[in-house]
Amino acid sequence: RPLRTRNREDQSPLEIGLGGVVEVSEVREVGAIETKRSRVWLGDDGIFRAAHPGELDLEDAKQLIAAQPMLGDGKLRPILVNNGRRGRATRAALAHFNSEEAARIVSACAVLQTSRIAKMVANLFLRIEEKRYPTRLFTDEGEAIAWLKGFLPK
């Protein structure tokens, strides 16, 4: 289980685990599932969240997609993916996140990215690959959540 603490500079919540440090929101969890390298949970605001501080491979992507229906009510829901500073995904993992299986449970995806290099790669991928659901890159969690709220089930 990761250690929860606060950022010294702005007092935002952080989780420290084996894979590094990731920022977390203060939304109350309705349910959570831990995979081998990630954690996915449903917030009380109806938005899925996933945090993975390291590299995701195809198996990780499959586990994250499989976990979401177990937490939700079967409705399409948006997801906020927090990549932290070192989070990234292999090409096979990205392809799975853009699969028909993922599109059956994800209404929109906001990717929170803090690394400049990872942002450049993610922006390139977002421009090249046609997405099955709206996907945007953010550096501010509040902006990402505000955008995702427009994709909550009615």
mmCIF file with all atom_site columns, C-alpha atoms in Angstrom:
data_model
loop_
_atom_site.group_PDB
_atom_site.id
_atom_site.type_symbol
_atom_site.label_atom_id
_atom_site.label_alt_id
_atom_site.label_comp_id
_atom_site.label_asym_id
_atom_site.label_entity_id
_atom_site.label_seq_id
_atom_site.pdbx_PDB_ins_code
_atom_site.Cartn_x
_atom_site.Cartn_y
_atom_site.Cartn_z
_atom_site.occupancy
_atom_site.B_iso_or_equiv
_atom_site.pdbx_formal_charge
_atom_site.auth_seq_id
_atom_site.auth_comp_id
_atom_site.auth_asym_id
_atom_site.auth_atom_id
_atom_site.pdbx_PDB_model_num
ATOM 1   C CA . ARG A 1 1   ? 0.000   0.000  0.000   1.00 0.00 ? 1   ARG A CA 1
ATOM 2   C CA . PRO A 1 2   ? 1.437   3.412  -0.915  1.00 0.00 ? 2   PRO A CA 1
ATOM 3   C CA . LEU A 1 3   ? 2.179   6.040  1.717   1.00 0.00 ? 3   LEU A CA 1
ATOM 4   C CA . ARG A 1 4   ? -0.073  9.102  1.536   1.00 0.00 ? 4   ARG A CA 1
ATOM 5   C CA . THR A 1 5   ? 1.460   12.471 2.333   1.00 0.00 ? 5   THR A CA 1
ATOM 6   C CA . ARG A 1 6   ? 1.341   16.118 1.196   1.00 0.00 ? 6   ARG A CA 1
ATOM 7   C CA . ASN A 1 7   ? 3.508   18.151 -1.178  1.00 0.00 ? 7   ASN A CA 1
ATOM 8   C CA . ARG A 1 8   ? 5.662   20.570 0.863   1.00 0.00 ? 8   ARG A CA 1
ATOM 9   C CA . GLU A 1 9   ? 5.227   23.412 -1.641  1.00 0.00 ? 9   GLU A CA 1
ATOM 10  C CA . ASP A 1 10  ? 1.463   23.513 -2.185  1.00 0.00 ? 10  ASP A CA 1
ATOM 11  C CA . GLN A 1 11  ? 0.129   20.893 0.272   1.00 0.00 ? 11  GLN A CA 1
ATOM 12  C CA . SER A 1 12  ? -1.479  18.877 -2.536  1.00 0.00 ? 12  SER A CA 1
ATOM 13  C CA . PRO A 1 13  ? -1.935  15.183 -1.685  1.00 0.00 ? 13  PRO A CA 1
ATOM 14  C CA . LEU A 1 14  ? 0.722   12.702 -2.863  1.00 0.00 ? 14  LEU A CA 1
ATOM 15  C CA . GLU A 1 15  ? 1.122   8.924  -2.875  1.00 0.00 ? 15  GLU A CA 1
ATOM 16  C CA . ILE A 1 16  ? 4.589   7.449  -2.519  1.00 0.00 ? 16  ILE A CA 1
ATOM 17  C CA . GLY A 1 17  ? 4.978   3.851  -3.660  1.00 0.00 ? 17  GLY A CA 1
ATOM 18  C CA . LEU A 1 18  ? 7.534   1.532  -5.208  1.00 0.00 ? 18  LEU A CA 1
ATOM 19  C CA . GLY A 1 19  ? 7.125   3.152  -8.608  1.00 0.00 ? 19  GLY A CA 1
ATOM 20  C CA . GLY A 1 20  ? 7.660   6.722  -7.424  1.00 0.00 ? 20  GLY A CA 1
ATOM 21  C CA . VAL A 1 21  ? 5.501   9.653  -6.380  1.00 0.00 ? 21  VAL A CA 1
ATOM 22  C CA . VAL A 1 22  ? 2.154   10.567 -7.941  1.00 0.00 ? 22  VAL A CA 1
ATOM 23  C CA . GLU A 1 23  ? -0.244  13.373 -7.104  1.00 0.00 ? 23  GLU A CA 1
ATOM 24  C CA . VAL A 1 24  ? -3.731  12.331 -6.032  1.00 0.00 ? 24  VAL A CA 1
ATOM 25  C CA . SER A 1 25  ? -6.965  14.253 -5.853  1.00 0.00 ? 25  SER A CA 1
ATOM 26  C CA . GLU A 1 26  ? -9.022  14.717 -2.717  1.00 0.00 ? 26  GLU A CA 1
ATOM 27  C CA . VAL A 1 27  ? -12.110 13.041 -4.150  1.00 0.00 ? 27  VAL A CA 1
ATOM 28  C CA . ARG A 1 28  ? -13.514 10.269 -1.968  1.00 0.00 ? 28  ARG A CA 1
ATOM 29  C CA . GLU A 1 29  ? -13.146 6.796  -3.445  1.00 0.00 ? 29  GLU A CA 1
ATOM 30  C CA . VAL A 1 30  ? -16.227 4.695  -4.118  1.00 0.00 ? 30  VAL A CA 1
ATOM 31  C CA . GLY A 1 31  ? -14.092 1.648  -4.966  1.00 0.00 ? 31  GLY A CA 1
ATOM 32  C CA . ALA A 1 32  ? -10.523 0.861  -6.021  1.00 0.00 ? 32  ALA A CA 1
ATOM 33  C CA . ILE A 1 33  ? -8.560  -1.934 -7.665  1.00 0.00 ? 33  ILE A CA 1
ATOM 34  C CA . GLU A 1 34  ? -4.780  -2.341 -7.597  1.00 0.00 ? 34  GLU A CA 1
ATOM 35  C CA . THR A 1 35  ? -3.080  -3.894 -10.611 1.00 0.00 ? 35  THR A CA 1
ATOM 36  C CA . LYS A 1 36  ? 0.566   -4.942 -10.754 1.00 0.00 ? 36  LYS A CA 1
ATOM 37  C CA . ARG A 1 37  ? 1.785   -1.404 -11.559 1.00 0.00 ? 37  ARG A CA 1
ATOM 38  C CA . SER A 1 38  ? -1.273  0.808  -11.284 1.00 0.00 ? 38  SER A CA 1
ATOM 39  C CA . ARG A 1 39  ? -4.277  1.735  -9.275  1.00 0.00 ? 39  ARG A CA 1
ATOM 40  C CA . VAL A 1 40  ? -7.708  2.532  -10.700 1.00 0.00 ? 40  VAL A CA 1
ATOM 41  C CA . TRP A 1 41  ? -10.615 3.884  -8.682  1.00 0.00 ? 41  TRP A CA 1
ATOM 42  C CA . LEU A 1 42  ? -14.026 5.447  -9.056  1.00 0.00 ? 42  LEU A CA 1
ATOM 43  C CA . GLY A 1 43  ? -14.439 8.783  -7.320  1.00 0.00 ? 43  GLY A CA 1
ATOM 44  C CA . ASP A 1 44  ? -17.646 9.936  -5.677  1.00 0.00 ? 44  ASP A CA 1
ATOM 45  C CA . ASP A 1 45  ? -17.885 12.477 -8.514  1.00 0.00 ? 45  ASP A CA 1
ATOM 46  C CA . GLY A 1 46  ? -18.448 9.620  -11.014 1.00 0.00 ? 46  GLY A CA 1
ATOM 47  C CA . ILE A 1 47  ? -15.040 9.928  -12.674 1.00 0.00 ? 47  ILE A CA 1
ATOM 48  C CA . PHE A 1 48  ? -12.631 6.997  -12.920 1.00 0.00 ? 48  PHE A CA 1
ATOM 49  C CA . ARG A 1 49  ? -9.041  7.744  -11.994 1.00 0.00 ? 49  ARG A CA 1
ATOM 50  C CA . ALA A 1 50  ? -5.907  5.760  -12.755 1.00 0.00 ? 50  ALA A CA 1
ATOM 51  C CA . ALA A 1 51  ? -2.411  6.396  -11.452 1.00 0.00 ? 51  ALA A CA 1
ATOM 52  C CA . HIS A 1 52  ? 0.722   4.713  -12.696 1.00 0.00 ? 52  HIS A CA 1
ATOM 53  C CA . PRO A 1 53  ? 4.129   6.189  -11.997 1.00 0.00 ? 53  PRO A CA 1
ATOM 54  C CA . GLY A 1 54  ? 6.076   3.877  -14.332 1.00 0.00 ? 54  GLY A CA 1
ATOM 55  C CA . GLU A 1 55  ? 5.763   2.429  -17.814 1.00 0.00 ? 55  GLU A CA 1
ATOM 56  C CA . LEU A 1 56  ? 2.562   0.594  -18.717 1.00 0.00 ? 56  LEU A CA 1
ATOM 57  C CA . ASP A 1 57  ? 2.751   -2.389 -21.027 1.00 0.00 ? 57  ASP A CA 1
ATOM 58  C CA . LEU A 1 58  ? -0.047  -4.258 -22.814 1.00 0.00 ? 58  LEU A CA 1
ATOM 59  C CA . GLU A 1 59  ? -0.797  -6.477 -19.802 1.00 0.00 ? 59  GLU A CA 1
ATOM 60  C CA . ASP A 1 60  ? -1.120  -3.395 -17.560 1.00 0.00 ? 60  ASP A CA 1
ATOM 61  C CA . ALA A 1 61  ? -3.475  -1.770 -20.065 1.00 0.00 ? 61  ALA A CA 1
ATOM 62  C CA . LYS A 1 62  ? -5.659  -4.892 -20.174 1.00 0.00 ? 62  LYS A CA 1
ATOM 63  C CA . GLN A 1 63  ? -5.819  -4.971 -16.364 1.00 0.00 ? 63  GLN A CA 1
ATOM 64  C CA . LEU A 1 64  ? -6.800  -1.298 -16.156 1.00 0.00 ? 64  LEU A CA 1
ATOM 65  C CA . ILE A 1 65  ? -9.570  -1.664 -18.747 1.00 0.00 ? 65  ILE A CA 1
ATOM 66  C CA . ALA A 1 66  ? -10.842 -4.872 -17.104 1.00 0.00 ? 66  ALA A CA 1
ATOM 67  C CA . ALA A 1 67  ? -10.956 -3.208 -13.656 1.00 0.00 ? 67  ALA A CA 1
ATOM 68  C CA . GLN A 1 68  ? -13.284 -0.361 -14.619 1.00 0.00 ? 68  GLN A CA 1
ATOM 69  C CA . PRO A 1 69  ? -16.508 -2.373 -15.154 1.00 0.00 ? 69  PRO A CA 1
ATOM 70  C CA . MET A 1 70  ? -15.944 -4.004 -11.752 1.00 0.00 ? 70  MET A CA 1
ATOM 71  C CA . LEU A 1 71  ? -16.002 -0.564 -10.115 1.00 0.00 ? 71  LEU A CA 1
ATOM 72  C CA . GLY A 1 72  ? -18.717 1.148  -12.121 1.00 0.00 ? 72  GLY A CA 1
ATOM 73  C CA . ASP A 1 73  ? -22.359 0.570  -12.864 1.00 0.00 ? 73  ASP A CA 1
ATOM 74  C CA . GLY A 1 74  ? -21.884 -0.392 -16.497 1.00 0.00 ? 74  GLY A CA 1
ATOM 75  C CA . LYS A 1 75  ? -22.327 3.178  -17.770 1.00 0.00 ? 75  LYS A CA 1
ATOM 76  C CA . LEU A 1 76  ? -19.819 4.960  -19.968 1.00 0.00 ? 76  LEU A CA 1
ATOM 77  C CA . ARG A 1 77  ? -17.667 7.080  -17.674 1.00 0.00 ? 77  ARG A CA 1
ATOM 78  C CA . PRO A 1 78  ? -14.764 9.494  -18.141 1.00 0.00 ? 78  PRO A CA 1
ATOM 79  C CA . ILE A 1 79  ? -11.310 8.705  -16.773 1.00 0.00 ? 79  ILE A CA 1
ATOM 80  C CA . LEU A 1 80  ? -8.467  10.856 -15.513 1.00 0.00 ? 80  LEU A CA 1
ATOM 81  C CA . VAL A 1 81  ? -5.089  9.174  -16.032 1.00 0.00 ? 81  VAL A CA 1
ATOM 82  C CA . ASN A 1 82  ? -2.336  10.572 -13.814 1.00 0.00 ? 82  ASN A CA 1
ATOM 83  C CA . ASN A 1 83  ? 1.011   9.724  -15.357 1.00 0.00 ? 83  ASN A CA 1
ATOM 84  C CA . GLY A 1 84  ? 3.080   11.560 -12.759 1.00 0.00 ? 84  GLY A CA 1
ATOM 85  C CA . ARG A 1 85  ? 6.578   12.536 -13.835 1.00 0.00 ? 85  ARG A CA 1
ATOM 86  C CA . ARG A 1 86  ? 7.726   9.219  -15.285 1.00 0.00 ? 86  ARG A CA 1
ATOM 87  C CA . GLY A 1 87  ? 4.494   7.596  -16.398 1.00 0.00 ? 87  GLY A CA 1
ATOM 88  C CA . ARG A 1 88  ? 4.302   6.439  -19.992 1.00 0.00 ? 88  ARG A CA 1
ATOM 89  C CA . ALA A 1 89  ? 2.831   3.599  -22.008 1.00 0.00 ? 89  ALA A CA 1
ATOM 90  C CA . THR A 1 90  ? 4.123   1.277  -24.692 1.00 0.00 ? 90  THR A CA 1
ATOM 91  C CA . ARG A 1 91  ? 2.649   1.487  -28.186 1.00 0.00 ? 91  ARG A CA 1
ATOM 92  C CA . ALA A 1 92  ? 0.767   -1.799 -27.567 1.00 0.00 ? 92  ALA A CA 1
ATOM 93  C CA . ALA A 1 93  ? -0.736  -0.396 -24.346 1.00 0.00 ? 93  ALA A CA 1
ATOM 94  C CA . LEU A 1 94  ? -1.816  2.795  -26.137 1.00 0.00 ? 94  LEU A CA 1
ATOM 95  C CA . ALA A 1 95  ? -3.437  0.703  -28.872 1.00 0.00 ? 95  ALA A CA 1
ATOM 96  C CA . HIS A 1 96  ? -5.386  -1.258 -26.244 1.00 0.00 ? 96  HIS A CA 1
ATOM 97  C CA . PHE A 1 97  ? -6.563  1.966  -24.577 1.00 0.00 ? 97  PHE A CA 1
ATOM 98  C CA . ASN A 1 98  ? -7.928  2.917  -28.008 1.00 0.00 ? 98  ASN A CA 1
ATOM 99  C CA . SER A 1 99  ? -9.600  -0.469 -28.558 1.00 0.00 ? 99  SER A CA 1
ATOM 100 C CA . GLU A 1 100 ? -13.280 -1.249 -29.015 1.00 0.00 ? 100 GLU A CA 1
ATOM 101 C CA . GLU A 1 101 ? -13.233 -2.872 -25.559 1.00 0.00 ? 101 GLU A CA 1
ATOM 102 C CA . ALA A 1 102 ? -12.061 0.383  -23.955 1.00 0.00 ? 102 ALA A CA 1
ATOM 103 C CA . ALA A 1 103 ? -14.569 2.448  -25.952 1.00 0.00 ? 103 ALA A CA 1
ATOM 104 C CA . ARG A 1 104 ? -17.419 0.406  -24.400 1.00 0.00 ? 104 ARG A CA 1
ATOM 105 C CA . ILE A 1 105 ? -16.575 1.753  -20.924 1.00 0.00 ? 105 ILE A CA 1
ATOM 106 C CA . VAL A 1 106 ? -14.744 5.078  -21.425 1.00 0.00 ? 106 VAL A CA 1
ATOM 107 C CA . SER A 1 107 ? -16.670 8.195  -22.495 1.00 0.00 ? 107 SER A CA 1
ATOM 108 C CA . ALA A 1 108 ? -13.603 10.490 -22.444 1.00 0.00 ? 108 ALA A CA 1
ATOM 109 C CA . CYS A 1 109 ? -10.001 10.438 -21.232 1.00 0.00 ? 109 CYS A CA 1
ATOM 110 C CA . ALA A 1 110 ? -7.954  13.259 -19.714 1.00 0.00 ? 110 ALA A CA 1
ATOM 111 C CA . VAL A 1 111 ? -4.249  12.507 -19.356 1.00 0.00 ? 111 VAL A CA 1
ATOM 112 C CA . LEU A 1 112 ? -2.459  14.458 -16.625 1.00 0.00 ? 112 LEU A CA 1
ATOM 113 C CA . GLN A 1 113 ? 1.220   14.727 -17.558 1.00 0.00 ? 113 GLN A CA 1
ATOM 114 C CA . THR A 1 114 ? 4.024   16.690 -15.896 1.00 0.00 ? 114 THR A CA 1
ATOM 115 C CA . SER A 1 115 ? 7.088   15.587 -17.900 1.00 0.00 ? 115 SER A CA 1
ATOM 116 C CA . ARG A 1 116 ? 7.853   17.845 -20.891 1.00 0.00 ? 116 ARG A CA 1
ATOM 117 C CA . ILE A 1 117 ? 9.214   14.990 -22.995 1.00 0.00 ? 117 ILE A CA 1
ATOM 118 C CA . ALA A 1 118 ? 6.247   12.758 -22.205 1.00 0.00 ? 118 ALA A CA 1
ATOM 119 C CA . LYS A 1 119 ? 3.901   15.657 -23.056 1.00 0.00 ? 119 LYS A CA 1
ATOM 120 C CA . MET A 1 120 ? 5.519   16.017 -26.471 1.00 0.00 ? 120 MET A CA 1
ATOM 121 C CA . VAL A 1 121 ? 5.213   12.283 -27.180 1.00 0.00 ? 121 VAL A CA 1
ATOM 122 C CA . ALA A 1 122 ? 1.619   12.172 -25.912 1.00 0.00 ? 122 ALA A CA 1
ATOM 123 C CA . ASN A 1 123 ? 0.632   15.204 -28.007 1.00 0.00 ? 123 ASN A CA 1
ATOM 124 C CA . LEU A 1 124 ? 2.129   13.572 -31.087 1.00 0.00 ? 124 LEU A CA 1
ATOM 125 C CA . PHE A 1 125 ? 0.211   10.354 -30.396 1.00 0.00 ? 125 PHE A CA 1
ATOM 126 C CA . LEU A 1 126 ? -3.028  12.289 -29.828 1.00 0.00 ? 126 LEU A CA 1
ATOM 127 C CA . ARG A 1 127 ? -2.641  14.036 -33.182 1.00 0.00 ? 127 ARG A CA 1
ATOM 128 C CA . ILE A 1 128 ? -1.677  10.965 -35.214 1.00 0.00 ? 128 ILE A CA 1
ATOM 129 C CA . GLU A 1 129 ? -3.986  8.265  -33.855 1.00 0.00 ? 129 GLU A CA 1
ATOM 130 C CA . GLU A 1 130 ? -7.727  8.521  -34.408 1.00 0.00 ? 130 GLU A CA 1
ATOM 131 C CA . LYS A 1 131 ? -9.451  8.155  -31.041 1.00 0.00 ? 131 LYS A CA 1
ATOM 132 C CA . ARG A 1 132 ? -12.628 6.188  -30.302 1.00 0.00 ? 132 ARG A CA 1
ATOM 133 C CA . TYR A 1 133 ? -13.516 8.684  -27.545 1.00 0.00 ? 133 TYR A CA 1
ATOM 134 C CA . PRO A 1 134 ? -12.445 12.276 -26.767 1.00 0.00 ? 134 PRO A CA 1
ATOM 135 C CA . THR A 1 135 ? -8.933  12.395 -25.326 1.00 0.00 ? 135 THR A CA 1
ATOM 136 C CA . ARG A 1 136 ? -7.003  15.457 -24.155 1.00 0.00 ? 136 ARG A CA 1
ATOM 137 C CA . LEU A 1 137 ? -3.713  16.147 -22.436 1.00 0.00 ? 137 LEU A CA 1
ATOM 138 C CA . PHE A 1 138 ? -3.644  18.398 -19.347 1.00 0.00 ? 138 PHE A CA 1
ATOM 139 C CA . THR A 1 139 ? -1.064  19.733 -16.923 1.00 0.00 ? 139 THR A CA 1
ATOM 140 C CA . ASP A 1 140 ? -3.691  21.004 -14.446 1.00 0.00 ? 140 ASP A CA 1
ATOM 141 C CA . GLU A 1 141 ? -5.924  18.479 -12.646 1.00 0.00 ? 141 GLU A CA 1
ATOM 142 C CA . GLY A 1 142 ? -8.712  21.015 -12.017 1.00 0.00 ? 142 GLY A CA 1
ATOM 143 C CA . GLU A 1 143 ? -8.970  21.813 -15.729 1.00 0.00 ? 143 GLU A CA 1
ATOM 144 C CA . ALA A 1 144 ? -8.981  18.101 -16.577 1.00 0.00 ? 144 ALA A CA 1
ATOM 145 C CA . ILE A 1 145 ? -11.790 17.355 -14.087 1.00 0.00 ? 145 ILE A CA 1
ATOM 146 C CA . ALA A 1 146 ? -13.865 20.305 -15.349 1.00 0.00 ? 146 ALA A CA 1
ATOM 147 C CA . TRP A 1 147 ? -13.540 18.977 -18.918 1.00 0.00 ? 147 TRP A CA 1
ATOM 148 C CA . LEU A 1 148 ? -14.352 15.375 -17.897 1.00 0.00 ? 148 LEU A CA 1
ATOM 149 C CA . LYS A 1 149 ? -17.529 16.426 -16.051 1.00 0.00 ? 149 LYS A CA 1
ATOM 150 C CA . GLY A 1 150 ? -19.045 17.145 -19.451 1.00 0.00 ? 150 GLY A CA 1
ATOM 151 C CA . PHE A 1 151 ? -18.823 13.400 -20.230 1.00 0.00 ? 151 PHE A CA 1
ATOM 152 C CA . LEU A 1 152 ? -20.508 11.995 -17.109 1.00 0.00 ? 152 LEU A CA 1
ATOM 153 C CA . PRO A 1 153 ? -23.508 9.708  -17.657 1.00 0.00 ? 153 PRO A CA 1
ATOM 154 C CA . LYS A 1 154 ? -26.867 11.473 -17.538 1.00 0.00 ? 154 LYS A CA 1
#
